[in-house]
Coordinates of C-alpha atoms and ligand atoms in Angstrom, one line a residue:
M149 CA 112.1 126.2 61.3
T150 CA 114.1 126.5 64.5
E151 CA 117.1 124.3 65.1
I152 CA 116.8 122.0 68.1
H153 CA 120.0 121.5 70.2
L154 CA 120.1 118.5 72.5
T155 CA 122.9 117.3 74.8
G156 CA 123.3 113.7 75.8
R157 CA 126.2 111.4 76.5
A158 CA 128.9 110.5 74.0
A159 CA 128.8 106.8 73.3
S160 CA 131.0 106.6 70.1
P161 CA 133.2 109.4 68.8
G162 CA 133.2 111.2 65.5
L163 CA 131.1 113.8 63.6
A164 CA 128.2 113.0 61.2
I165 CA 125.6 114.7 59.2
G166 CA 122.6 113.0 57.6
P167 CA 118.9 112.8 57.0
V168 CA 117.0 111.6 60.0
T169 CA 115.4 108.1 60.1
V170 CA 113.1 107.7 63.0
L171 CA 113.1 104.2 64.4
A172 CA 109.5 103.0 64.5
A173 CA 108.3 101.1 67.5
A174 CA 107.8 97.4 66.6
A175 CA 104.3 97.2 65.0
V176 CA 101.8 95.2 67.0
E177 CA 100.6 92.9 64.3
S178 CA 97.5 90.9 64.4
R179 CA 97.6 87.2 64.0
R180 CA 95.0 84.5 63.8
V181 CA 94.7 83.1 67.3
T182 CA 93.7 79.5 67.4
G183 CA 92.1 79.5 70.9
D184 CA 93.6 76.1 71.5
P185 CA 96.4 76.1 74.2
A186 CA 98.1 73.1 72.6
Q187 CA 98.3 74.8 69.2
E188 CA 99.3 78.1 70.8
T189 CA 102.1 76.3 72.7
A190 CA 103.3 74.6 69.6
A191 CA 103.2 78.0 67.7
L192 CA 105.3 79.7 70.4
K193 CA 107.8 76.8 70.5
A194 CA 108.2 76.9 66.7
A195 CA 108.6 80.6 66.8
I196 CA 111.4 80.4 69.5
E197 CA 113.1 77.7 67.6
G198 CA 112.8 79.6 64.3
A199 CA 114.2 82.8 65.9
T200 CA 117.1 80.8 67.5
A201 CA 117.9 79.3 64.1
E202 CA 117.7 82.8 62.4
L203 CA 120.1 84.2 65.0
A204 CA 122.5 81.2 64.7
E205 CA 122.6 81.9 60.9
L206 CA 123.4 85.5 61.6
V207 CA 126.2 84.5 64.0
E208 CA 127.8 82.5 61.1
A209 CA 127.8 85.6 58.9
E210 CA 129.2 88.0 61.5
Q211 CA 132.6 88.2 63.2
G212 CA 134.2 89.3 66.4
D213 CA 132.1 91.4 68.7
A214 CA 129.0 91.2 66.5
A215 CA 129.0 87.4 66.5
D216 CA 129.5 87.4 70.3
I217 CA 126.5 89.7 70.8
L218 CA 124.2 87.5 68.6
E219 CA 125.6 84.4 70.4
F220 CA 124.6 86.1 73.7
Q221 CA 121.0 86.4 72.3
V222 CA 121.0 82.8 71.2
T223 CA 122.0 81.8 74.8
M224 CA 119.2 83.8 76.2
L225 CA 116.7 82.3 73.9
E226 CA 117.9 78.8 74.7
D227 CA 117.3 79.4 78.4
D228 CA 114.0 77.7 79.1
A229 CA 113.3 79.9 82.1
L230 CA 112.8 82.9 79.8
A231 CA 109.7 81.4 78.2
E232 CA 108.4 79.6 81.3
G233 CA 105.9 82.4 82.2
A234 CA 104.7 82.6 78.6
F235 CA 103.9 78.8 78.5
D236 CA 102.1 79.0 81.8
A237 CA 99.9 81.9 80.5
I238 CA 99.1 80.0 77.3
A239 CA 98.0 77.0 79.4
A240 CA 95.7 79.4 81.2
G241 CA 94.1 80.5 77.9
T242 CA 96.3 83.5 76.7
A243 CA 97.2 83.7 73.0
A244 CA 100.9 82.8 72.2
D245 CA 102.0 86.3 71.1
Q246 CA 100.4 88.1 74.0
A247 CA 101.8 85.6 76.4
W248 CA 105.3 85.9 75.0
R249 CA 105.1 89.7 75.0
S250 CA 103.9 89.9 78.6
A251 CA 106.6 87.5 79.8
L252 CA 109.4 89.4 78.0
D253 CA 108.0 92.8 79.1
A254 CA 108.1 91.6 82.7
E255 CA 111.7 90.5 82.2
I256 CA 112.6 93.8 80.6
A257 CA 111.0 95.7 83.5
G258 CA 113.2 93.8 85.9
Y259 CA 116.3 94.7 83.9
R260 CA 115.2 98.3 83.7
A261 CA 114.9 98.4 87.5
A262 CA 118.3 96.8 88.0
E263 CA 120.9 98.9 89.8
D264 CA 123.7 97.4 87.8
E265 CA 124.3 99.3 84.5
Y266 CA 125.3 96.0 82.9
F267 CA 121.8 94.7 83.1
R268 CA 120.2 98.0 82.0
A269 CA 122.6 97.9 79.0
R270 CA 121.1 94.5 78.0
I271 CA 117.5 95.8 77.6
A272 CA 118.0 96.3 73.9
D273 CA 118.9 92.6 73.5
L274 CA 115.8 91.5 75.3
V275 CA 113.6 93.8 73.1
D276 CA 115.4 92.4 70.1
I277 CA 114.6 88.8 71.2
R278 CA 111.0 89.7 72.0
D279 CA 110.3 91.3 68.6
R280 CA 112.1 88.6 66.7
V281 CA 109.9 85.9 68.2
I282 CA 106.7 87.9 67.7
A283 CA 107.7 88.5 64.1
R284 CA 108.0 84.8 63.6
L285 CA 104.6 84.2 65.2
N286 CA 103.1 86.8 62.9
G287 CA 105.0 85.6 59.9
A288 CA 106.1 89.3 59.5
D289 CA 109.2 90.5 57.8
R290 CA 111.5 92.4 60.2
S291 CA 113.8 93.6 57.6
A292 CA 112.6 97.3 57.5
A293 CA 116.1 98.5 56.5
I294 CA 117.7 101.7 57.7
P295 CA 118.8 103.7 54.7
G296 CA 122.6 104.0 54.6
G297 CA 124.1 107.3 55.7
S298 CA 121.2 108.3 57.9
V299 CA 121.1 109.6 61.4
V300 CA 119.0 107.0 63.2
A301 CA 116.9 108.6 66.0
G302 CA 114.8 106.7 68.5
D303 CA 114.3 105.5 72.0
D304 CA 116.8 102.7 71.8
I305 CA 118.1 100.5 68.9
S306 CA 118.5 96.8 68.9
P307 CA 121.7 95.0 67.9
S308 CA 119.8 93.3 65.0
A309 CA 118.7 96.7 63.6
F310 CA 122.2 98.0 63.9
L311 CA 123.7 95.0 62.1
A312 CA 121.1 95.1 59.3
A313 CA 122.2 98.6 58.3
D314 CA 125.1 99.5 56.1
W315 CA 127.2 102.0 58.1
R316 CA 130.0 102.2 55.5
R317 CA 128.2 105.2 53.9
G318 CA 128.3 107.2 57.2
G319 CA 125.4 107.9 59.4
A320 CA 125.1 108.0 63.2
I321 CA 122.8 106.9 66.1
V322 CA 121.1 109.3 68.5
L323 CA 119.0 107.9 71.3
A324 CA 116.6 109.2 73.8
A325 CA 117.6 106.5 76.2
G326 CA 120.3 103.9 75.5
S327 CA 123.6 103.2 77.3
S328 CA 127.2 103.8 76.4
S329 CA 127.9 100.2 77.6
S330 CA 125.3 98.6 75.4
H331 CA 126.2 96.1 72.8
V332 CA 125.2 98.5 70.0
A333 CA 127.6 101.2 71.5
M334 CA 130.4 98.6 71.5
L335 CA 129.7 97.8 67.8
A336 CA 129.4 101.5 66.9
R337 CA 132.8 102.2 68.4
A338 CA 134.3 99.3 66.6
R339 CA 132.9 100.5 63.3
G340 CA 133.5 104.2 63.7
T341 CA 129.8 105.1 63.8
P342 CA 129.2 108.2 65.9
M343 CA 126.6 107.7 68.7
V344 CA 125.0 109.8 71.4
V345 CA 122.8 108.4 74.1
G346 CA 120.6 109.8 76.9
L347 CA 119.2 112.7 75.0
G348 CA 115.9 112.6 76.8
P349 CA 112.5 112.5 75.0
L350 CA 112.7 113.0 71.3
S351 CA 109.3 114.6 70.6
W352 CA 108.7 116.6 67.5
E353 CA 105.8 119.1 67.3
E354 CA 104.5 118.3 63.8
R355 CA 106.8 116.1 61.8
P356 CA 110.2 114.6 62.6
P357 CA 113.3 116.7 61.6
A358 CA 114.7 116.2 58.2
L359 CA 118.4 116.6 59.0
A360 CA 120.7 116.2 62.0
L361 CA 124.3 117.1 62.9
V362 CA 125.8 114.7 65.3
D363 CA 128.9 115.3 67.5
G364 CA 129.8 111.9 69.0
D365 CA 132.8 113.5 70.8
A366 CA 130.8 116.1 72.7
G367 CA 127.6 114.1 72.9
T368 CA 125.4 116.7 71.2
V369 CA 122.9 116.7 68.3
I370 CA 121.4 119.6 66.3
F371 CA 118.2 118.8 64.5
D372 CA 117.1 120.9 61.5
P373 CA 120.2 123.2 61.6
Q374 CA 120.1 126.7 60.0
P375 CA 122.3 127.0 56.9
E376 CA 125.1 128.8 58.8
T377 CA 125.2 126.2 61.6
R378 CA 125.4 123.5 58.9
R379 CA 128.2 125.3 57.1
L380 CA 130.3 125.6 60.2
F381 CA 129.7 121.9 61.1
E382 CA 130.7 120.8 57.7
Q383 CA 133.9 122.9 58.0
R384 CA 134.7 121.0 61.2
M385 CA 134.0 117.7 59.6
N386 CA 136.3 118.5 56.7
A387 CA 139.0 119.5 59.1
A388 CA 138.5 116.3 61.0
N389 CA 138.7 114.3 57.8
D390 CA 142.0 115.9 56.8
V391 CA 143.4 115.1 60.2
R392 CA 142.2 111.5 59.8
A393 CA 143.8 111.2 56.3
I394 CA 147.1 112.4 57.6
A395 CA 146.8 109.9 60.5
D396 CA 145.9 107.1 58.2
A397 CA 149.0 107.8 56.1
G398 CA 151.2 107.3 59.2
R399 CA 149.5 104.2 60.4
A400 CA 152.1 101.7 59.2
K401 CA 155.0 103.9 60.3
P402 CA 156.7 103.5 63.7
A403 CA 155.4 105.8 66.4
L404 CA 157.8 108.6 67.3
T405 CA 157.3 111.6 69.5
A406 CA 158.2 115.1 68.3
G407 CA 161.5 114.6 70.0
G408 CA 162.2 111.3 68.3
R409 CA 161.3 109.0 71.2
R410 CA 160.2 105.6 69.9
I411 CA 156.9 104.5 71.4
T412 CA 155.8 100.9 71.1
V413 CA 152.2 100.6 69.9
L414 CA 150.5 97.2 70.4
L415 CA 146.9 96.0 69.6
N416 CA 144.1 95.0 71.9
I417 CA 141.7 92.4 70.5
A418 CA 138.7 90.5 71.8
A419 CA 138.9 87.7 69.3
P420 CA 141.0 86.5 66.4
E421 CA 138.3 87.9 64.0
D422 CA 139.2 91.4 65.1
L423 CA 142.4 91.0 63.1
A424 CA 140.6 90.3 59.8
G425 CA 141.8 92.8 57.2
V426 CA 144.3 94.4 59.7
D427 CA 147.8 94.8 58.3
P428 CA 150.3 93.5 61.0
A429 CA 152.7 96.3 59.9
I430 CA 150.6 98.9 61.8
C431 CA 151.7 97.5 65.2
D432 CA 154.7 96.3 67.1
G433 CA 152.7 93.3 68.4
I434 CA 149.6 92.4 70.3
G435 CA 149.4 93.8 73.9
L436 CA 146.1 92.3 75.0
V437 CA 144.0 89.3 73.9
R438 CA 140.9 89.2 76.0
T439 CA 140.2 85.4 76.0
E440 CA 136.6 85.8 77.4
F441 CA 135.3 85.3 73.8
L442 CA 136.2 81.6 74.0
F443 CA 134.2 81.1 77.1
G444 CA 130.9 82.9 76.2
A445 CA 129.7 80.4 73.7
S446 CA 126.5 78.6 74.3
Q447 CA 128.1 75.1 73.9
G448 CA 129.9 75.4 77.3
L449 CA 133.5 75.9 78.2
P450 CA 136.1 75.5 75.4
D451 CA 138.3 72.4 75.3
E452 CA 142.1 72.5 75.0
E453 CA 142.1 72.0 71.2
T454 CA 139.7 74.9 70.6
Q455 CA 141.8 77.2 72.7
Y456 CA 145.1 76.1 71.2
A457 CA 143.8 76.7 67.7
A458 CA 142.6 80.2 68.5
Y459 CA 145.8 81.2 70.2
R460 CA 147.9 79.8 67.4
R461 CA 145.8 81.7 64.8
I462 CA 146.7 85.0 66.6
L463 CA 150.4 84.1 66.7
D464 CA 150.4 83.2 63.0
W465 CA 148.8 86.5 62.2
A466 CA 151.5 88.4 64.2
E467 CA 154.3 87.1 62.0
G468 CA 156.9 87.0 64.8
R469 CA 155.8 90.0 66.7
S470 CA 155.1 89.5 70.4
V471 CA 151.6 88.4 71.4
T472 CA 150.3 88.9 75.0
I473 CA 147.4 86.7 75.8
R474 CA 145.5 87.3 79.0
T475 CA 144.1 84.3 80.9
L476 CA 140.4 84.3 81.5
D477 CA 139.1 87.5 83.2
A478 CA 135.6 86.4 84.0
G479 CA 133.4 88.1 86.6
G480 CA 132.9 91.8 87.3
D481 CA 131.3 93.2 84.1
K482 CA 132.0 89.9 82.3
P483 CA 129.7 87.2 83.7
I484 CA 130.0 83.8 82.2
A485 CA 127.2 81.3 82.7
G486 CA 128.3 78.2 84.7
L487 CA 131.5 79.8 85.8
T488 CA 131.0 83.2 87.6
I489 CA 129.1 83.6 90.8
D490 CA 125.5 84.8 90.5
G491 CA 124.2 87.3 93.1
E492 CA 127.5 88.8 94.4
S493 CA 126.6 92.1 96.0
N494 CA 129.5 93.8 94.3
P495 CA 130.9 91.6 91.5
F496 CA 133.7 94.1 90.7
L497 CA 135.1 93.3 94.2
G498 CA 134.3 89.6 94.0
L499 CA 135.6 86.4 92.7
R500 CA 136.8 87.6 89.3
G501 CA 139.9 87.4 87.1
I502 CA 142.8 85.4 88.6
R503 CA 140.8 84.8 91.8
L504 CA 138.2 82.9 89.8
S505 CA 140.8 81.0 87.8
L506 CA 142.6 79.9 91.0
S507 CA 139.3 78.8 92.5
R508 CA 138.6 76.7 89.4
P509 CA 141.9 75.0 88.7
E510 CA 140.4 72.5 86.3
V511 CA 139.4 75.3 84.0
F512 CA 142.6 77.3 84.5
R513 CA 145.0 74.3 83.9
L514 CA 143.3 73.6 80.6
Q515 CA 143.9 77.2 79.5
L516 CA 147.6 77.1 80.7
R517 CA 148.1 73.9 78.7
A518 CA 146.7 75.4 75.5
L519 CA 148.9 78.5 76.0
A520 CA 152.1 76.5 76.6
R521 CA 151.4 74.5 73.4
A522 CA 150.7 77.6 71.4
A523 CA 154.0 79.2 72.8
V524 CA 155.9 77.0 70.4
H525 CA 154.6 79.0 67.4
G526 CA 155.8 82.5 68.3
P527 CA 156.9 84.9 71.0
L528 CA 153.9 84.4 73.3
K529 CA 153.6 86.1 76.7
V530 CA 150.9 85.1 79.2
M531 CA 149.3 87.8 81.4
L532 CA 147.2 87.3 84.6
P533 CA 144.2 89.7 85.2
M534 CA 143.2 91.3 88.5
V535 CA 146.3 90.3 90.5
A536 CA 146.4 91.9 93.9
V537 CA 149.0 89.9 95.9
P538 CA 152.3 88.2 94.8
S539 CA 151.0 84.7 95.9
E540 CA 148.5 84.8 93.1
L541 CA 151.3 85.1 90.5
D542 CA 153.4 82.5 92.3
H543 CA 150.6 80.0 92.5
S544 CA 149.8 80.5 88.8
A545 CA 153.5 80.0 87.9
M546 CA 153.4 76.7 89.8
L547 CA 150.3 75.5 87.9
L548 CA 151.9 76.5 84.6
D549 CA 155.1 74.7 85.4
A550 CA 153.1 71.6 86.5
E551 CA 151.2 71.6 83.2
I552 CA 154.3 72.0 81.2
A553 CA 155.9 69.0 83.0
A554 CA 152.8 67.0 82.3
L555 CA 152.7 67.9 78.6
R556 CA 156.4 67.0 78.3
A557 CA 155.9 63.7 80.1
D558 CA 153.2 62.9 77.4
G559 CA 155.6 63.9 74.6
I560 CA 153.5 66.9 73.7
V561 CA 155.5 69.9 72.3
C562 CA 155.3 73.0 74.4
A563 CA 157.3 76.0 75.7
R564 CA 157.3 78.1 78.9
P565 CA 155.9 81.6 78.0
P566 CA 157.0 84.5 80.2
L567 CA 154.3 85.2 82.9
G568 CA 153.4 88.8 83.6
I569 CA 150.6 90.6 85.4
M570 CA 148.0 93.2 84.7
V571 CA 148.4 96.1 87.2
E572 CA 144.8 97.1 87.7
V573 CA 144.4 96.8 91.5
P574 CA 145.9 99.8 93.4
A575 CA 147.5 97.3 95.8
A576 CA 149.5 95.8 92.9
A577 CA 150.4 99.3 91.5
L578 CA 151.7 100.4 94.9
R579 CA 153.9 97.3 95.4
A580 CA 154.6 96.3 91.8
E581 CA 158.3 95.6 92.6
D582 CA 157.2 92.8 95.0
F583 CA 155.9 90.7 92.1
D584 CA 158.2 88.3 90.3
A585 CA 156.5 89.3 87.0
A586 CA 158.1 89.0 83.6
F587 CA 156.2 92.2 82.6
Y588 CA 153.5 94.6 83.8
S589 CA 150.5 95.8 81.8
I590 CA 148.5 98.5 83.3
G591 CA 144.7 97.9 83.1
S592 CA 143.7 101.6 83.4
N593 CA 139.9 100.8 83.2
D594 CA 139.9 98.8 86.4
L595 CA 142.8 100.7 88.0
T596 CA 140.8 103.9 87.6
Q597 CA 137.6 102.6 88.9
Y598 CA 139.3 101.0 92.0
T599 CA 141.4 104.1 92.7
M600 CA 138.5 106.6 92.2
A601 CA 135.8 104.3 93.7
A602 CA 133.8 105.2 90.6
A603 CA 132.4 102.2 88.6
R604 CA 133.5 102.0 85.0
D605 CA 129.9 101.3 83.9
I606 CA 127.8 103.9 85.8
G607 CA 127.2 107.0 83.8
A608 CA 126.4 109.1 86.9
V609 CA 130.0 108.8 88.1
A610 CA 131.6 109.0 84.7
D611 CA 133.3 112.4 85.6
L612 CA 135.1 110.8 88.5
N613 CA 136.1 107.8 86.5
D614 CA 139.0 109.7 85.0
T615 CA 142.4 108.1 84.3
G616 CA 143.8 111.6 84.0
N617 CA 143.2 112.2 87.7
P618 CA 146.6 112.8 89.4
A619 CA 146.0 109.9 91.8
V620 CA 145.7 107.4 88.9
L621 CA 148.6 108.9 87.0
A622 CA 150.7 108.6 90.2
L623 CA 150.0 104.9 90.4
I624 CA 150.9 104.5 86.7
A625 CA 154.2 106.4 87.2
R626 CA 154.8 104.2 90.3
T627 CA 154.4 101.0 88.2
V628 CA 156.6 102.4 85.4
E629 CA 159.3 103.0 88.0
A630 CA 159.0 99.5 89.4
G631 CA 159.4 98.1 85.9
R632 CA 162.4 100.2 85.3
A633 CA 164.0 99.1 88.6
R634 CA 163.4 95.4 87.8
G635 CA 164.3 95.7 84.1
V636 CA 160.9 94.5 82.8
E637 CA 158.5 96.0 80.2
V638 CA 155.6 98.1 81.4
S639 CA 152.7 98.8 79.0
L640 CA 149.2 100.2 79.3
C641 CA 146.3 98.4 77.7
G642 CA 143.2 100.1 79.1
D643 CA 140.9 102.4 77.1
A644 CA 142.9 105.4 78.3
A645 CA 145.7 104.4 75.8
A646 CA 143.3 105.3 73.0
D647 CA 142.1 108.5 74.6
T648 CA 144.3 111.0 72.8
R649 CA 143.5 113.7 75.3
L650 CA 145.6 111.7 77.8
T651 CA 148.5 110.7 75.5
K652 CA 150.8 113.5 76.7
A653 CA 150.1 112.8 80.4
L654 CA 150.6 109.1 80.0
L655 CA 153.9 109.5 78.2
A656 CA 154.9 111.9 80.9
T657 CA 154.7 109.0 83.4
G658 CA 157.6 107.4 81.6
L659 CA 155.4 104.9 79.7
T660 CA 156.8 103.8 76.3
T661 CA 154.3 101.1 75.3
L662 CA 150.6 101.6 74.7
S663 CA 148.1 99.0 73.5
V664 CA 144.9 100.0 71.7
S665 CA 142.2 98.6 69.4
P666 CA 143.1 98.5 65.6
V667 CA 140.8 101.4 64.7
A668 CA 142.6 103.6 67.2
V669 CA 146.2 103.1 65.9
A670 CA 146.3 105.9 63.3
R671 CA 145.0 108.6 65.6
L672 CA 147.2 107.5 68.5
K673 CA 150.4 107.6 66.3
A674 CA 149.5 111.0 65.0
T675 CA 149.0 112.3 68.5
I676 CA 152.3 110.7 69.7
A677 CA 154.0 112.7 67.0
T678 CA 152.8 116.0 68.6
V679 CA 154.2 115.2 72.1
S680 CA 157.5 116.6 73.0
P681 CA 160.3 115.7 73.7
Ligands
PEP100 C1 141.5 97.3 82.1 O1 140.9 97.0 83.1 O2 142.0 98.4 81.8 C2 141.6 96.2 81.1 C3 142.4 96.4 80.0 O3 140.9 95.1 81.3 P1 139.3 94.9 81.0 O4 138.9 96.2 80.4 O5 139.2 93.8 80.1 O6 138.8 94.7 82.4
MG101 MG1 140.5 95.0 83.7

């Protein structure tokens, strides 16, 4: 047996070894076709409703990102336009399952041809929805479980298949196609499951390989390794585990450089559920709450009470540590139905972040009211995304003050949180001192893509999308300097904060505060300890 070496793109870091489970394509089952359009229509309607209910039940059982992703699928299924073509075909005599499959396949082909990586990354969701409804029509059981600890190999994997497997026993995902911005890649990163995408066709000559070694850092896979290859890989895995164990032991300790410099480590979260089971002692506070989670639900925009309750939960969790909540950052790679603009030729340069909030003051005011009410319960800071010019901050401050005055006039308890800005547009980084901001938080994901003119979600320009580029580091240093001159805090909350290959360079810019997801804290603190002075 010869070993097979494949190179793809790293989608979730870590090393794994395990038996290979090949993902089977969804079986094309036969069902009894009635031949009566009215009955076929009723069958498809029932299957869609059943699949929606099934998903809604799964949403209840999941938390955070996983729940958001399933919620996204519910929203898609509830969109009548998705099934329109299928119902038309049934009326013309096609069987329900065939009509649904053709309609969804046409939709999937459209997503596949999209220039925007965001849409291509959603193909797995559409396939998931297609197969769930077909399984309902056929009365089939979709729960062909993935054995725990296995390396799952296939063309692509659906979020449902990922969520049905138990990843606590290890394992990894290796895909012929796939995308590092897919929902499954996000889940894999959050759960620490190594994943490699874009390996190209996985064709085995006789039978599939028995074993695989996966390097989610380098984006490589070795199938059927020789004993010596396996032994060396296991050695690397053991060394990595030792490093992790040491890092875990230091997780709850303050972050100090080798020279004894204290670095503030904050958390990034996408929803209050991300804090479940997280010990507040591992961090100095929360540096970024992405509030988009509140706005993605199928039941429309959230009311003031819903928002207030969510913000308060986070402040309660933080037990007196500071909490920075970002106002809605919709648009760009985060479309929100009914709010963001469809069909912008370049959504990253369009009406997104603070621009969108200021253009929809009725939505923005509600969020500011909820934040001012929550500010009574702890040291809350409010942060504005995508700010490019000082007037955007000034205008937002006026709206915040007006809402606070209105709340007080109604006898509602509230407080004025400090208002700061994300520095993620080069114009803001170059002129940070012009902004009357209570703090700056550098959004390195957007700052990098705008500085390098290389989109954050297009694999082909991933090499250029590098926060370690001297031009990006210079803008970071420029912002740190402005913060120092104005006597306000500067932090960095983009993905680069968790990329330990960049820690030394980031600290060299003068940054003393980094904000990362809870899973990245231990590794970051261990790396900070190696940086001198
Ligand atoms: C960033 O741009 O670095 C950032 C933290 O914001 P988001 O990733 O949510 O755009
Ligand atoms: Mg951003």
